[in-house]
PDB file of C-alpha atoms in Angstrom:
ATOM      1  CA  MET A   1      -4.144  -4.761   9.427  1.00 76.00           C
ATOM      2  CA  LEU A   2      -1.276  -1.946   8.820  1.00 83.00           C
ATOM      3  CA  ALA A   3       0.037  -1.359  11.977  1.00 85.00           C
ATOM      4  CA  ALA A   4      -1.002   1.392  12.549  1.00 85.00           C
ATOM      5  CA  ALA A   5       2.539   3.476  12.056  1.00 85.00           C
ATOM      6  CA  GLN A   6       2.337   2.492   8.646  1.00 89.00           C
ATOM      7  CA  ARG A   7      -1.366   3.702   8.420  1.00 90.00           C
ATOM      8  CA  LEU A   8      -2.729   6.899   7.249  1.00 91.00           C
ATOM      9  CA  ARG A   9      -5.040   8.847   9.163  1.00 91.00           C
ATOM     10  CA  ARG A  10      -5.281  12.229   9.115  1.00 92.00           C
ATOM     11  CA  SER A  11      -7.279  13.829   6.419  1.00 93.00           C
ATOM     12  CA  THR A  12      -3.933  16.274   6.068  1.00 92.00           C
ATOM     13  CA  ASP A  13      -1.557  13.783   5.409  1.00 90.00           C
ATOM     14  CA  PHE A  14      -4.180  12.488   2.295  1.00 92.00           C
ATOM     15  CA  ALA A  15      -4.371  15.874   0.977  1.00 93.00           C
ATOM     16  CA  ALA A  16      -0.508  16.331   0.803  1.00 91.00           C
ATOM     17  CA  ALA A  17      -0.740  12.610  -1.120  1.00 91.00           C
ATOM     18  CA  VAL A  18      -3.119  13.501  -3.275  1.00 93.00           C
ATOM     19  CA  ARG A  19      -1.769  16.606  -4.398  1.00 93.00           C
ATOM     20  CA  GLY A  20       1.972  16.563  -3.755  1.00 90.00           C
ATOM     21  CA  GLY A  21       2.035  13.204  -4.774  1.00 90.00           C
ATOM     22  CA  ARG A  22       3.047  11.764  -8.161  1.00 92.00           C
ATOM     23  CA  ARG A  23      -0.156  10.090  -9.271  1.00 94.00           C
ATOM     24  CA  ALA A  24      -0.066   7.269 -11.817  1.00 94.00           C
ATOM     25  CA  GLY A  25      -3.887   5.422 -12.601  1.00 93.00           C
ATOM     26  CA  ARG A  26      -4.664   2.023 -13.629  1.00 93.00           C
ATOM     27  CA  GLY A  27      -7.461   0.195 -14.675  1.00 91.00           C
ATOM     28  CA  THR A  28      -8.892  -0.762 -11.261  1.00 95.00           C
ATOM     29  CA  LEU A  29      -7.378   1.009  -9.122  1.00 96.00           C
ATOM     30  CA  VAL A  30      -5.123   4.769  -8.475  1.00 96.00           C
ATOM     31  CA  VAL A  31      -1.548   5.441  -6.007  1.00 96.00           C
ATOM     32  CA  HIS A  32      -1.089   8.567  -5.357  1.00 96.00           C
ATOM     33  CA  LEU A  33       3.191   8.832  -4.068  1.00 94.00           C
ATOM     34  CA  LEU A  34       4.372  11.980  -2.280  1.00 93.00           C
ATOM     35  CA  ILE A  35       8.563  10.506  -0.982  1.00 88.00           C
ATOM     36  CA  ASP A  36       8.641  12.681   2.230  1.00 76.00           C
ATOM     37  CA  GLU A  37      12.632  13.701   3.433  1.00 62.00           C
ATOM     38  CA  PRO A  38      13.521  10.344   5.848  1.00 57.00           C
ATOM     39  CA  ALA A  39      13.145  12.108   8.788  1.00 53.00           C
ATOM     40  CA  GLN A  40       9.995  12.773   8.712  1.00 56.00           C
ATOM     41  CA  ALA A  41       8.738   8.948   9.131  1.00 61.00           C
ATOM     42  CA  SER A  42      10.301   6.275  10.580  1.00 76.00           C
ATOM     43  CA  GLU A  43       9.288   4.076   8.068  1.00 86.00           C
ATOM     44  CA  ALA A  44       6.411   4.286   4.683  1.00 90.00           C
ATOM     45  CA  ARG A  45       2.785   4.672   5.360  1.00 92.00           C
ATOM     46  CA  ALA A  46      -0.091   4.024   3.502  1.00 94.00           C
ATOM     47  CA  GLY A  47      -4.090   5.130   2.774  1.00 95.00           C
ATOM     48  CA  PHE A  48      -7.327   3.940   0.801  1.00 96.00           C
ATOM     49  CA  VAL A  49      -9.876   5.970  -0.465  1.00 96.00           C
ATOM     50  CA  VAL A  50     -12.879   3.685  -1.451  1.00 96.00           C
ATOM     51  CA  SER A  51     -16.234   5.414  -2.276  1.00 95.00           C
ATOM     52  CA  LYS A  52     -19.406   4.926  -3.366  1.00 96.00           C
ATOM     53  CA  ALA A  53     -18.683   4.765  -6.814  1.00 96.00           C
ATOM     54  CA  VAL A  54     -17.702   1.765  -5.848  1.00 96.00           C
ATOM     55  CA  GLY A  55     -20.362   0.114  -4.683  1.00 95.00           C
ATOM     56  CA  ASN A  56     -22.482  -0.486  -1.482  1.00 96.00           C
ATOM     57  CA  ALA A  57     -20.655  -0.872   2.365  1.00 97.00           C
ATOM     58  CA  VAL A  58     -20.270  -4.183   1.479  1.00 97.00           C
ATOM     59  CA  VAL A  59     -18.270  -4.634  -1.168  1.00 97.00           C
ATOM     60  CA  ARG A  60     -16.682  -1.665  -0.054  1.00 97.00           C
ATOM     61  CA  ASN A  61     -14.863  -3.239   2.491  1.00 97.00           C
ATOM     62  CA  LYS A  62     -14.505  -6.376   0.709  1.00 96.00           C
ATOM     63  CA  VAL A  63     -11.716  -4.457  -2.093  1.00 96.00           C
ATOM     64  CA  ARG A  64     -10.319  -1.763   1.227  1.00 96.00           C
ATOM     65  CA  ARG A  65      -9.514  -5.028   2.148  1.00 95.00           C
ATOM     66  CA  ARG A  66      -7.954  -6.870  -0.614  1.00 96.00           C
ATOM     67  CA  LEU A  67      -6.185  -3.917  -1.221  1.00 96.00           C
ATOM     68  CA  ARG A  68      -4.995  -3.518   2.350  1.00 95.00           C
ATOM     69  CA  HIS A  69      -3.267  -7.267   2.321  1.00 95.00           C
ATOM     70  CA  LEU A  70      -1.402  -6.090  -1.313  1.00 95.00           C
ATOM     71  CA  VAL A  71       0.106  -2.437  -0.311  1.00 95.00           C
ATOM     72  CA  ARG A  72       1.245  -4.297   2.798  1.00 94.00           C
ATOM     73  CA  PRO A  73       4.259  -6.494   1.280  1.00 93.00           C
ATOM     74  CA  ARG A  74       4.979  -3.573  -0.630  1.00 92.00           C
ATOM     75  CA  LEU A  75       5.624  -0.950   1.991  1.00 92.00           C
ATOM     76  CA  SER A  76       8.617  -2.246   2.826  1.00 89.00           C
ATOM     77  CA  SER A  77      10.570  -1.070  -1.004  1.00 90.00           C
ATOM     78  CA  LEU A  78       9.729   1.947  -0.425  1.00 90.00           C
ATOM     79  CA  PRO A  79      11.512   4.802   0.132  1.00 87.00           C
ATOM     80  CA  PRO A  80      11.238   6.011   4.684  1.00 87.00           C
ATOM     81  CA  GLY A  81       8.330   8.223   4.980  1.00 87.00           C
ATOM     82  CA  ALA A  82       6.936   8.184   1.954  1.00 91.00           C
ATOM     83  CA  SER A  83       3.035   8.200   1.653  1.00 92.00           C
ATOM     84  CA  LEU A  84       1.259   6.208  -0.698  1.00 94.00           C
ATOM     85  CA  VAL A  85      -2.834   6.455  -1.550  1.00 96.00           C
ATOM     86  CA  VAL A  86      -4.800   3.949  -3.176  1.00 97.00           C
ATOM     87  CA  ARG A  87      -8.104   5.454  -4.367  1.00 96.00           C
ATOM     88  CA  ALA A  88     -10.327   2.175  -5.441  1.00 97.00           C
ATOM     89  CA  LEU A  89     -12.062   2.474  -9.065  1.00 96.00           C
ATOM     90  CA  PRO A  90     -15.911   1.563  -9.978  1.00 96.00           C
ATOM     91  CA  ALA A  91     -14.017  -1.950 -11.334  1.00 95.00           C
ATOM     92  CA  ALA A  92     -12.506  -2.267  -9.032  1.00 96.00           C
ATOM     93  CA  ALA A  93     -15.615  -3.950  -7.352  1.00 95.00           C
ATOM     94  CA  THR A  94     -15.513  -6.665  -9.727  1.00 95.00           C
ATOM     95  CA  ALA A  95     -12.179  -7.226 -10.929  1.00 95.00           C
ATOM     96  CA  ALA A  96      -9.731 -10.726  -9.940  1.00 95.00           C
ATOM     97  CA  TYR A  97      -7.116 -10.371  -6.986  1.00 95.00           C
ATOM     98  CA  ASP A  98      -5.084 -11.226  -9.527  1.00 95.00           C
ATOM     99  CA  LYS A  99      -6.070  -8.446 -11.247  1.00 96.00           C
ATOM    100  CA  LEU A 100      -5.439  -5.292  -8.688  1.00 96.00           C
ATOM    101  CA  GLY A 101      -2.037  -6.749  -8.109  1.00 95.00           C
ATOM    102  CA  SER A 102      -0.856  -6.754 -11.227  1.00 96.00           C
ATOM    103  CA  ASP A 103      -2.425  -2.714 -11.100  1.00 96.00           C
ATOM    104  CA  LEU A 104      -1.777  -1.709  -8.282  1.00 96.00           C
ATOM    105  CA  ASP A 105       2.366  -3.146  -9.010  1.00 95.00           C
ATOM    106  CA  ALA A 106       1.977  -1.119 -12.176  1.00 95.00           C
ATOM    107  CA  ALA A 107       0.453   2.657 -11.049  1.00 95.00           C
ATOM    108  CA  LEU A 108       3.514   2.063  -8.731  1.00 94.00           C
ATOM    109  CA  ALA A 109       6.238   0.550 -11.001  1.00 94.00           C
ATOM    110  CA  ALA A 110       4.853   4.515 -12.504  1.00 93.00           C
ATOM    111  CA  ALA A 111       4.591   6.563 -10.121  1.00 92.00           C
ATOM    112  CA  ARG A 112       8.198   5.471  -8.758  1.00 89.00           C
ATOM    113  CA  ALA A 113       9.229   5.790 -12.546  1.00 86.00           C
ATOM    114  CA  PRO A 114      11.398   9.329 -13.282  1.00 78.00           C
ATOM    115  CA  ARG A 115       9.231  12.202 -15.124  1.00 75.00           C
ATOM    116  CA  ARG A 116      10.391  12.093 -19.248  1.00 72.00           C
ATOM    117  CA  ARG A 117      10.982  15.471 -20.710  1.00 66.00           C
ATOM    118  CA  ARG A 118       8.533  15.866 -23.247  1.00 66.00           C
TER     119      ARG A 118
END
């Protein structure tokens, strides 16, 4: 489990991260990373979106538990005040734990990388 201070709970927080954050997707998930001012919060927070397209309730909860376990150690590497929303894609239901971890790492790296000029 994530500590209460590390969880996104309000829909406005989710909406702010999805609309205003940087998005990066990989095969099994999409991350939305919003880096706010450090004065907003003392630590980074995370939230998860696992829709019915992923599977039934048992599968969705399994995917959510796996993602939560993968995100917990990675939150400390994010700047204070950052909001992270991890959205699972239908492929996450059958993906191996290692695949979810590598996709999460790649997506976080892409979301944190500076944007390139076109």
